[in-house]
Coordinates of C-alpha atoms in Angstrom, one line a residue:
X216 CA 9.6 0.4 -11.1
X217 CA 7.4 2.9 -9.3
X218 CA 5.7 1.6 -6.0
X219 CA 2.0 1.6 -6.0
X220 CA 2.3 4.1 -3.7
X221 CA 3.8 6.9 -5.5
X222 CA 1.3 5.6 -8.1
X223 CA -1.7 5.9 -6.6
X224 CA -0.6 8.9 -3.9
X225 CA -2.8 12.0 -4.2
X226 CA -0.6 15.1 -5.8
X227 CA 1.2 16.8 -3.6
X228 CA 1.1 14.2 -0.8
X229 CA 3.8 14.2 1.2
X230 CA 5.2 10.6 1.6
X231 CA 7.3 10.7 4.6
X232 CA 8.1 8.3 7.0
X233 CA 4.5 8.1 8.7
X234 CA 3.4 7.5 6.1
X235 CA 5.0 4.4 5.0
X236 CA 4.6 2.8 8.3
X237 CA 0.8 3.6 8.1
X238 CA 0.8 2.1 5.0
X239 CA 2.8 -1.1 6.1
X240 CA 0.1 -1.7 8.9
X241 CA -2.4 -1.6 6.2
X242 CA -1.1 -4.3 4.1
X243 CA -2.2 -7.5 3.5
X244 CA 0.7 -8.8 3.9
X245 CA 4.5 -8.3 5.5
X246 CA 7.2 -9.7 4.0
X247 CA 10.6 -11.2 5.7
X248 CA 14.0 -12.1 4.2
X249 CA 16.4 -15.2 5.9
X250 CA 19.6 -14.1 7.5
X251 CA 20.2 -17.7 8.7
X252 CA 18.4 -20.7 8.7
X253 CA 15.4 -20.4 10.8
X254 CA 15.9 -16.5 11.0
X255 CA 14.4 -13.7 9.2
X256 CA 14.4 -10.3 9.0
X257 CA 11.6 -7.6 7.9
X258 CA 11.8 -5.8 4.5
X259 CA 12.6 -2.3 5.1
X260 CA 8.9 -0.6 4.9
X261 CA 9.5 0.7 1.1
X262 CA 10.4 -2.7 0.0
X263 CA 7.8 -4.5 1.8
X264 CA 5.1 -2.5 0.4
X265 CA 6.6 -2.9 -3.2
X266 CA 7.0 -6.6 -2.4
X267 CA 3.3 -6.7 -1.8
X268 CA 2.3 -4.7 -4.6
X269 CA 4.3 -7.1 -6.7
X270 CA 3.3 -10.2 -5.5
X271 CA -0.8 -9.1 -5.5
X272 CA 0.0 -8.3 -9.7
X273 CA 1.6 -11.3 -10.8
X274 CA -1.3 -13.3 -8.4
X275 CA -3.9 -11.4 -10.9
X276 CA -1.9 -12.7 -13.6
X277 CA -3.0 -16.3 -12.8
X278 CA 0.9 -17.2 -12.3
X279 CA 3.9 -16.1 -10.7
X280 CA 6.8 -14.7 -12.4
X281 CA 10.2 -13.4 -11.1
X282 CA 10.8 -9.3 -10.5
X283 CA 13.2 -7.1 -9.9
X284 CA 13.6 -5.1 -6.4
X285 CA 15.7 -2.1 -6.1
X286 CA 16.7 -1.9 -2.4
X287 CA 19.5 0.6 -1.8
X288 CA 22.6 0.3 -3.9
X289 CA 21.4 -4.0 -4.9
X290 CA 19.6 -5.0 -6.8
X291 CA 17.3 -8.6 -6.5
X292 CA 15.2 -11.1 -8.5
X293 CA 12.5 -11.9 -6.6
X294 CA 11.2 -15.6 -7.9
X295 CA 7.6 -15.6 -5.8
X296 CA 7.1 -19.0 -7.0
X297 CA 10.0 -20.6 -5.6
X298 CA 10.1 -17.7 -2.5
X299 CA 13.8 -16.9 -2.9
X300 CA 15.8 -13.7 -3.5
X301 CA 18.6 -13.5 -5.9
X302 CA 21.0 -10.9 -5.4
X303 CA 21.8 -9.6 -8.8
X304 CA 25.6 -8.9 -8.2
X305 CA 26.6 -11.7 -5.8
X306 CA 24.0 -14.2 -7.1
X307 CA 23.8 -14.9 -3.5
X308 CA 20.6 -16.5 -2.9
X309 CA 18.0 -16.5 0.3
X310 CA 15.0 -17.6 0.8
X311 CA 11.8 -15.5 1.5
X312 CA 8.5 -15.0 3.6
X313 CA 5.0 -13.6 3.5
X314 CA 3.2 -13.6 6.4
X315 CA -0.1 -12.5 6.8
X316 CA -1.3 -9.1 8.3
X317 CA -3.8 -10.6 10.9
X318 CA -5.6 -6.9 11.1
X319 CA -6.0 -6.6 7.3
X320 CA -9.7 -7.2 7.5
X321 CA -10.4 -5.4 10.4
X322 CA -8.3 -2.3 9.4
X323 CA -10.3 -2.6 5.9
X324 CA -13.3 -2.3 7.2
X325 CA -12.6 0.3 9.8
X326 CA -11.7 2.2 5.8
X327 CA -14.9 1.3 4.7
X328 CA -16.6 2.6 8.1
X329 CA -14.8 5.8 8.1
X330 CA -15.5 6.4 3.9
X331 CA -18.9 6.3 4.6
X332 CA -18.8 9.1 7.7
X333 CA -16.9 11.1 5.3
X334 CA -19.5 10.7 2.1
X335 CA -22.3 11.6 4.3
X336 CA -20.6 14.2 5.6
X337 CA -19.4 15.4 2.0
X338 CA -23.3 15.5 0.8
X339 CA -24.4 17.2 4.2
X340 CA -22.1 20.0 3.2
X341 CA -23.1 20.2 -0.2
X342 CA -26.5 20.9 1.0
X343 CA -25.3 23.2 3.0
X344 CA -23.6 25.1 0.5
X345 CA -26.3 24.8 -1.8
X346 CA -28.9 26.2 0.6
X347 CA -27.2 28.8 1.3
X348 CA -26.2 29.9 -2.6
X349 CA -30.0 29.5 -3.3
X350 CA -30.7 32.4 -0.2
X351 CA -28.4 34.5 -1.6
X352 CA -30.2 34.8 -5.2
X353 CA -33.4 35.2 -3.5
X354 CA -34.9 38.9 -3.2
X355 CA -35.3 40.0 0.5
X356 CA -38.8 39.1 2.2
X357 CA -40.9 42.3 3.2

């Protein structure tokens, strides 16, 4: 399984660790496995996001199904439904969280804000460049 990120990433974007935390802070959601009853841990960024990813596709899908998540040298079944995590080796099992990004709307629409800056920018400059391409093909004024 690829993440949506790699997916989706512009070519020749580099996806380093900024990266991943930027795009953690933009989900919708952050995920959290139990260690022990009543305590949990964060996914690792990578898995988080893929958790996410996951979780938004089978939601489309008008049901929930169980996946496979590749984190380091294990392998898991994620059952969303029942919010647990198999360990494919061990079989040990442990429940799981999703707890939602309080920000997510906010941080969207800061996006949206900041798309819109950028598109009128974009058509300023094209009008820009196409002034100035039209005053170059015109003959000099006596």
């Amino acid at each position: 399984l690829k993440p949506f990120w790699l997916k989706s990433a512009p070519v020749g974007c580099a996806l380093g660790r900024p990266f991943l935390q930027h795009t953690r802070a933009m989900a919708a959601a952050w995920w959290y496995y139990e260690v022990a009853p009543g305590k949990v841990l964060p996914y690792p960024d990578e898995e988080g996001v893929e958790l996410e990813n996951l979780y938004q596709e089978n939601k489309r899908q008008q049901g929930f199904s169980k996946v496979t998540l590749v984190s380091g040298k294990y392998q898991y079944e994620i059952d969303f439904g029942q919010m647990i995590q198999t360990n494919r080796q061990t079989m040990r099992t442990r429940g799981i969280q999703r707890r939602q990004n309080p920000r997510h709307r906010e941080l969207l629409d800061q996006l949206a804000e900041k798309d819109q800056v950028i598109g009128q920018l974009g058509g300023q400059l094209h009008n820009a460049q196409t002034d100035a391409m039209t005053a170059e093909r015109l003959p000099p004024q006596q």
